[in-house]
């Protein structure tokens, strides 16, 4: 994530002067001292979320001070090439016949030098969910106790260090599994979920045969809750538990910085796309673009941030104002009237400038330069528990949300052809391209490969990454139109929806 | 608005028993003692918003204890017929040749008995905006100081009394005018609005010829603010000032209850549709439906309400919980696990029931029965400053927002035919019909009239109201499909977008 945490202008908070060199906040972990973590996932599953301490995996051969996704199967030499900012070689899983689930395509490339290592991480897994206990209430057949399987893809775009992204890439799917363990029988039961379970899971008598009958409908008929909304709730709570685990363990285990998280869960015929941050997911189906996420930035979440600052002014200290102005207010403008907007407004109006309007605005800047408290450019994600405003003790975390927005795509509702794909990309991709250009690349690359060629999705992921990176020319990475390519880490998954993958 | 404020279940808050007769909260003004207000608008314009006290207009002939829109030109006999719950005669402006601006169609009908009088109100005006002062900064030509005109339509759906709706119907457009007075020259200047004005309006030296040059772009280039966003800001602030005026004057002038507000401002080629409540606006253009508003209810605003309850628990007292459950939790369910969702969740999950989960949920019920604090069914609007939870001192107003969502439709971007219309309706219309049925009625009625027949829009408004009211049959008002018609007040504006109205 390029420049997503920037403290360049934070000194203006109290001084009102002109920008200087970027000072390094003592509270921001140094991006150059990333967690030593070899490319091996820990083997032991989390028994209960929150009860297990994460230990960064160690092997005898700690070959590098950074890690890449295990499915890349990088040798020590490959790892060095993946870490080379000058070459920026595109990385994909080796074409060995052992492919990612669903023949998923993947490609990544390191940034052009903005941080020492690639701070993106990725995960692709098939996860088996065993029921927490036989008979969780919905099934009346005690013998029916098969587990569930879900397919999982995750992109994690780290900032201010690689620790949070790496931890999330190794553990978030396990938190999801833990949340789903209580729901195994309920999700397999065609009846609506029980509103109330008779006792805690893992104890006998958990079953509630009368769960569909409201004992006494007090104010109105009870609300209907769908299986789908239980999976959404499980994913939402998994994100929160992941974030809480980062908070607990950040001191002992170098969980540096924070990360955006974009994950896809395929379960019982549906794709659940959960996004917290500024990565993006789109489906291309028969050439049509279906957005499957939206970005969470200081601009898109301005009103949520301002409302929080308004309701909890102590979070702003005496340094920030929750009001937004179109540019920094100057002391000499006291008493004049300037455009502003508050937490309730989408339009602008004039107000007379008062002393406290000279404070730094909670939300400032536009586009990729938009910032919360002059520091961070994304407003949802995991981690960032240590993040402070530069030269201040003000915490930024209260303004960040770890909760994703979850969108659901029902695969059973459509006939899919091999060219229909779900594309996930970190902002390194989307900063220099758009949905339409990606759809055009999808069409171009897939039509150049046989529909039954399983390597076509990797070829597509590589083409997307290369198209966003560009080639070295004129002292920079440049696109064919001579504009600058993305200097950020770029990571892309291409998930075929009707391809050779067998997922039903 | 049918049953939008209901205290029927509020007694459950502390008792947990079954519903009884609806107790009347002493804090809810009695709907049967509405403001005496003859159908004459006050003549004196508001000099400054907030500085003028609203006096309900009096005439020598105070003919009835309620009022209807002046443009209906109702005689005393007509007023009695408009107030007759048994006949429910549809009311429209008389076909005298003096029509509403743009040949706007309008029709209304009183409720079937849920309140003594029709608590809907309507307004349709052409409003001239004089500049607050010559030279507000944008124009460098002191001679150019023409005012602006805007067209205005408003529907106000009252609850718990008719006072708020009536006050808003008489004054809200004046607040909008006041807000626009500062913008007259700025909106007529093709240059972007100045970010900062040198001095307060009404004083010399207000002009700022250098307004487009940022003296020092501190953190980034300044944000561009459009003329359109200034108009949106003016409307937003007018709603707030209207609400504040109601708060100030409610004791002296019987400003009872509250109201939803749906208003349209046509200014400089654009329609601004501002909605606070559960009325609805749609455009039908060439048969296509374009939604121009969304409804604000406890369901659509659940997360905003829950967040506020979570951040300010004192607003909930010891009686409410910010958590949502699919039905009321019973004391015997303590320790069991029940579905819930909090302010961050769109999905559901199970939680162990604790003592404070037995409190009444801040948001409960579904559809038209959804309520905030078991009391009110809309979450945005004007007024309601006295509204309390039944048998409690807890105020509900902090959870209500007076801010509208404003959507903009640029009339100059499309060619419109005489059958293209903007339809505004209170929830009395939309409770029993939907966008598609309304579009079908638009097509049916307008094609039965000549395109240049100016009465066709009134005929359409009448058809829409009649179609939602139904006819008396089988002990009720029934639709052709034998379902119940709307027993609520119903009010409809039909605004032609390309009809005989000359608005350019």
Coordinates of N, CA, C and O in Angstrom, one line a residue, chain A residues 295-396:
Chain A
X295 N -14.5 0.6 -1.6 CA -13.4 1.0 -0.8 C -13.7 1.9 0.4 O -14.7 2.7 0.3
X296 N -13.0 1.7 1.5 CA -13.2 2.4 2.7 C -12.0 3.3 2.9 O -10.9 2.9 3.3
X297 N -12.3 4.6 2.7 CA -11.2 5.6 2.7 C -11.7 6.8 3.5 O -12.9 6.9 3.8
X298 N -10.8 7.8 3.9 CA -11.3 9.0 4.6 C -12.4 9.7 3.8 O -13.2 10.4 4.4
X299 N -12.3 9.6 2.5 CA -13.4 10.3 1.7 C -14.7 9.5 1.7 O -15.8 10.1 1.9
X300 N -14.7 8.2 1.5 CA -15.9 7.5 1.5 C -16.5 7.3 2.9 O -17.7 7.1 3.1
X301 N -15.7 7.4 4.0 CA -16.2 7.3 5.3 C -16.1 8.6 6.1 O -16.2 8.6 7.3
X302 N -16.1 9.7 5.4 CA -15.9 11.0 6.0 C -17.0 11.2 7.1 O -16.7 11.6 8.2
X303 N -18.2 11.0 6.8 CA -19.3 11.3 7.7 C -19.3 10.4 9.0 O -19.5 10.8 10.1
X304 N -18.9 9.1 8.8 CA -18.7 8.3 10.0 C -17.6 8.8 10.9 O -17.8 8.9 12.1
X305 N -16.5 9.2 10.3 CA -15.4 9.7 11.1 C -15.8 11.0 11.8 O -15.5 11.2 13.0
X306 N -16.4 11.9 11.0 CA -16.8 13.2 11.6 C -17.8 13.0 12.8 O -17.7 13.7 13.8
X307 N -18.7 12.1 12.6 CA -19.7 11.9 13.6 C -19.0 11.4 14.9 O -19.3 11.8 16.0
X308 N -18.1 10.5 14.7 CA -17.4 10.0 15.9 C -16.6 11.1 16.6 O -16.6 11.2 17.8
X309 N -15.9 11.9 15.8 CA -15.2 13.1 16.4 C -16.2 14.1 17.1 O -15.8 14.6 18.1
X310 N -17.3 14.2 16.5 CA -18.3 15.1 17.1 C -18.9 14.6 18.4 O -19.0 15.3 19.4
X311 N -19.2 13.3 18.4 CA -19.7 12.7 19.6 C -18.7 12.4 20.7 O -19.0 12.4 21.9
X312 N -17.5 12.2 20.3 CA -16.4 11.9 21.3 C -15.2 12.9 21.0 O -14.2 12.5 20.6
X313 N -15.5 14.2 21.4 CA -14.4 15.2 21.0 C -13.1 14.9 21.7 O -12.0 15.3 21.3
X314 N -13.1 14.1 22.8 CA -11.9 13.8 23.5 C -10.9 13.0 22.6 O -9.7 13.0 22.8
X315 N -11.5 12.3 21.6 CA -10.6 11.6 20.6 C -9.8 12.5 19.7 O -8.9 12.1 19.1
X316 N -10.2 13.8 19.7 CA -9.6 14.8 18.8 C -8.5 15.6 19.5 O -7.8 16.3 18.9
X317 N -8.5 15.4 20.8 CA -7.6 16.3 21.6 C -7.9 17.7 21.4 O -9.0 18.1 21.1
X318 N -6.9 18.5 21.6 CA -7.1 20.0 21.2 C -6.4 20.3 19.9 O -6.2 21.4 19.5
X319 N -6.1 19.2 19.2 CA -5.3 19.4 17.9 C -6.2 19.4 16.7 O -5.8 19.9 15.6
X320 N -7.3 18.6 16.7 CA -8.1 18.4 15.5 C -9.5 19.0 15.7 O -10.0 19.0 16.8
X321 N -10.1 19.3 14.5 CA -11.5 19.7 14.5 C -12.2 18.6 13.6 O -11.7 18.1 12.6
X322 N -13.5 18.3 14.0 CA -14.2 17.4 13.2 C -14.8 18.0 11.9 O -15.2 17.3 11.0
X323 N -14.7 19.3 11.8 CA -15.2 20.0 10.6 C -14.2 19.8 9.5 O -13.0 19.7 9.7
X324 N -14.8 19.7 8.3 CA -14.0 19.7 7.1 C -14.0 21.0 6.4 O -15.0 21.7 6.3
X325 N -12.8 21.4 5.9 CA -12.7 22.6 5.1 C -12.0 22.2 3.8 O -11.2 21.3 3.7
X326 N -12.2 23.0 2.7 CA -11.6 22.6 1.4 C -10.1 22.8 1.4 O -9.5 22.3 0.5
X327 N -9.6 23.6 2.3 CA -8.2 23.7 2.5 C -7.9 24.1 3.9 O -8.8 24.5 4.6
X328 N -6.6 24.1 4.3 CA -6.3 24.5 5.7 C -6.6 25.9 5.9 O -6.4 26.8 5.1
X329 N -7.3 26.1 7.1 CA -7.6 27.5 7.4 C -6.4 28.2 8.0 O -5.6 27.6 8.8
X330 N -6.2 29.4 7.7 CA -5.0 30.2 8.2 C -5.4 31.1 9.3 O -6.5 31.6 9.3
X331 N -4.5 31.4 10.2 CA -4.8 32.3 11.3 C -5.4 33.6 10.8 O -6.3 34.2 11.5
X332 N -4.8 34.1 9.7 CA -5.3 35.5 9.3 C -6.7 35.5 8.8 O -7.3 36.5 8.5
X333 N -7.3 34.3 8.6 CA -8.7 34.2 8.1 C -9.7 34.2 9.2 O -10.9 34.0 9.0
X334 N -9.2 34.3 10.5 CA -10.2 34.4 11.6 C -11.2 35.5 11.3 O -10.9 36.6 10.9
X335 N -12.5 35.1 11.5 CA -13.5 36.1 11.4 C -14.1 36.2 9.9 O -15.2 36.7 9.7
X336 N -13.3 35.7 9.0 CA -13.8 35.6 7.6 C -14.8 34.4 7.5 O -14.9 33.6 8.4
X337 N -15.4 34.2 6.4 CA -16.3 33.1 6.2 C -15.7 32.1 5.2 O -15.3 32.5 4.1
X338 N -15.7 30.9 5.6 CA -15.1 29.9 4.7 C -16.0 28.7 4.5 O -16.9 28.4 5.4
X339 N -15.9 28.0 3.4 CA -16.7 26.8 3.2 C -16.3 25.7 4.2 O -15.1 25.5 4.5
X340 N -17.3 24.9 4.6 CA -17.1 23.8 5.5 C -18.2 22.8 5.3 O -19.2 23.1 4.6
X341 N -18.0 21.7 5.9 CA -19.1 20.7 6.1 C -18.9 19.9 7.3 O -17.8 19.6 7.7
X342 N -20.0 19.6 8.0 CA -19.9 18.8 9.2 C -20.4 17.4 8.9 O -20.6 17.0 7.8
X343 N -20.6 16.7 10.0 CA -20.9 15.2 9.9 C -22.3 15.0 9.3 O -22.6 13.9 8.8
X344 N -23.1 16.0 9.3 CA -24.5 15.8 8.7 C -24.6 16.2 7.2 O -25.6 15.9 6.6
X345 N -23.6 16.8 6.7 CA -23.7 17.5 5.4 C -23.0 16.7 4.3 O -21.9 16.2 4.5
X346 N -23.7 16.7 3.1 CA -22.9 16.3 1.9 C -22.6 17.5 1.1 O -21.7 17.4 0.3
X347 N -23.4 18.6 1.2 CA -23.1 19.8 0.6 C -22.1 20.7 1.4 O -21.7 20.3 2.5
X348 N -21.8 21.8 0.9 CA -20.9 22.8 1.6 C -21.7 24.1 1.9 O -22.6 24.4 1.2
X349 N -21.3 24.7 3.0 CA -21.8 26.0 3.3 C -20.7 26.9 3.9 O -19.6 26.4 4.2
X350 N -21.0 28.2 4.0 CA -20.0 29.1 4.6 C -20.2 29.2 6.1 O -21.4 29.2 6.6
X351 N -19.2 29.3 6.8 CA -19.2 29.6 8.3 C -18.2 30.6 8.6 O -17.1 30.7 7.9
X352 N -18.4 31.4 9.7 CA -17.5 32.3 10.1 C -16.3 31.6 10.9 O -16.6 30.7 11.7
X353 N -15.1 31.8 10.5 CA -14.0 31.1 11.1 C -13.8 31.6 12.5 O -13.6 32.8 12.8
X354 N -13.8 30.6 13.4 CA -13.5 30.8 14.8 C -12.1 30.2 15.2 O -11.6 29.4 14.4
X355 N -11.7 30.4 16.4 CA -10.4 30.0 16.8 C -10.2 28.5 16.6 O -9.2 28.0 16.1
X356 N -11.2 27.7 17.0 CA -11.0 26.3 17.0 C -11.1 25.7 15.6 O -10.7 24.5 15.4
X357 N -11.5 26.5 14.6 CA -11.5 26.1 13.2 C -10.0 26.0 12.7 O -9.8 25.5 11.6
X358 N -9.1 26.7 13.4 CA -7.7 26.7 13.0 C -7.1 25.3 13.3 O -5.9 25.1 12.9
X359 N -7.7 24.5 14.1 CA -7.2 23.2 14.3 C -7.1 22.4 13.0 O -7.8 22.7 12.0
X360 N -6.3 21.4 13.0 CA -6.1 20.5 11.8 C -7.4 19.7 11.6 O -8.0 19.2 12.6
X361 N -7.9 19.6 10.4 CA -9.2 18.9 10.2 C -8.9 17.3 10.3 O -7.9 16.8 9.9
X362 N -9.9 16.7 11.0 CA -9.9 15.2 11.2 C -9.7 14.5 9.8 O -8.9 13.6 9.7
X363 N -10.4 15.0 8.8 CA -10.3 14.4 7.5 C -9.8 15.5 6.5 O -10.3 16.6 6.5
X364 N -8.8 15.2 5.8 CA -8.3 16.2 4.8 C -7.7 15.5 3.6 O -7.5 14.3 3.6
X365 N -7.6 16.3 2.5 CA -7.0 15.8 1.3 C -8.0 15.1 0.4 O -9.2 14.8 0.8
X366 N -7.6 14.7 -0.8 CA -8.5 14.1 -1.8 C -7.8 12.9 -2.4 O -6.6 12.8 -2.5
X367 N -8.7 12.0 -2.8 CA -8.2 10.8 -3.6 C -7.2 10.0 -2.8 O -7.3 9.8 -1.6
X368 N -6.1 9.7 -3.4 CA -5.1 8.9 -2.7 C -4.4 9.7 -1.6 O -3.6 9.1 -0.8
X369 N -4.5 11.0 -1.6 CA -3.9 11.8 -0.6 C -4.8 12.1 0.6 O -4.4 12.8 1.5
X370 N -6.0 11.6 0.6 CA -6.9 11.8 1.7 C -6.4 11.1 2.9 O -5.8 10.0 2.9
X371 N -6.5 11.7 4.1 CA -5.9 11.2 5.3 C -6.9 11.4 6.5 O -7.6 12.4 6.6
X372 N -6.8 10.5 7.4 CA -7.4 10.7 8.8 C -6.3 11.2 9.7 O -5.3 10.6 9.8
X373 N -6.6 12.3 10.4 CA -5.6 12.9 11.3 C -4.3 13.0 10.6 O -3.2 12.8 11.3
X374 N -4.3 13.4 9.4 CA -3.0 13.7 8.6 C -2.1 12.4 8.5 O -0.9 12.6 8.2
X375 N -2.6 11.3 8.8 CA -1.8 10.1 8.9 C -2.1 8.9 8.0 O -1.2 8.5 7.3
X376 N -3.3 8.4 8.1 CA -3.6 7.2 7.4 C -4.7 7.4 6.3 O -5.6 8.1 6.5
X377 N -4.5 6.6 5.2 CA -5.3 6.8 4.1 C -6.4 5.7 3.9 O -7.1 5.8 2.9
X378 N -6.5 4.8 4.8 CA -7.6 3.8 4.8 C -8.3 3.8 6.1 O -7.6 4.1 7.2
X379 N -9.5 3.5 6.2 CA -10.3 3.7 7.4 C -10.9 2.4 7.9 O -11.5 2.3 9.0
X380 N -10.6 1.3 7.2 CA -11.0 -0.1 7.7 C -9.8 -1.0 7.5 O -9.0 -0.9 6.6
X381 N -9.7 -2.0 8.4 CA -8.7 -3.0 8.3 C -8.3 -3.5 9.6 O -9.1 -3.3 10.6
X382 N -7.2 -4.3 9.7 CA -6.8 -5.0 10.9 C -5.5 -4.4 11.4 O -4.7 -4.0 10.6
X383 N -5.4 -4.4 12.8 CA -4.1 -3.9 13.3 C -4.2 -2.4 13.6 O -5.2 -1.8 13.9
X384 N -3.0 -1.8 13.5 CA -2.8 -0.3 13.7 C -3.1 0.1 15.2 O -3.4 1.2 15.4
X385 N -2.9 -0.9 16.1 CA -3.2 -0.6 17.5 C -2.3 0.4 18.1 O -2.6 1.1 19.0
X386 N -1.1 0.5 17.5 CA -0.1 1.4 18.1 C 0.0 2.7 17.3 O 0.7 3.6 17.7
X387 N -0.8 2.8 16.3 CA -0.7 4.0 15.4 C -1.1 5.3 16.1 O -2.2 5.4 16.7
X388 N -0.2 6.2 16.1 CA -0.5 7.6 16.8 C -0.2 8.7 15.8 O 0.5 8.5 14.8
X389 N -0.9 9.8 16.0 CA -0.6 11.0 15.2 C 0.9 11.4 15.5 O 1.3 11.3 16.7
X390 N 1.6 11.7 14.5 CA 3.0 12.1 14.6 C 3.2 13.2 15.7 O 2.4 14.2 15.7
X391 N 4.2 13.0 16.5 CA 4.5 14.0 17.6 C 3.3 14.2 18.5 O 3.1 15.4 19.0
X392 N 2.6 13.2 18.7 CA 1.4 13.3 19.6 C 1.1 12.0 20.2 O 1.6 10.9 19.8
X393 N 0.3 12.0 21.3 CA -0.1 10.7 21.9 C -1.5 10.3 21.4 O -2.1 9.4 21.9
X394 N -2.1 11.1 20.5 CA -3.4 10.8 20.0 C -3.5 9.5 19.2 O -2.7 9.4 18.3
X395 N -4.4 8.6 19.6 CA -4.5 7.3 18.9 C -5.4 7.5 17.8 O -6.4 8.2 17.8
X396 N -5.1 6.8 16.7 CA -5.9 6.8 15.5 C -6.8 5.6 15.4 O -7.9 5.7 14.8

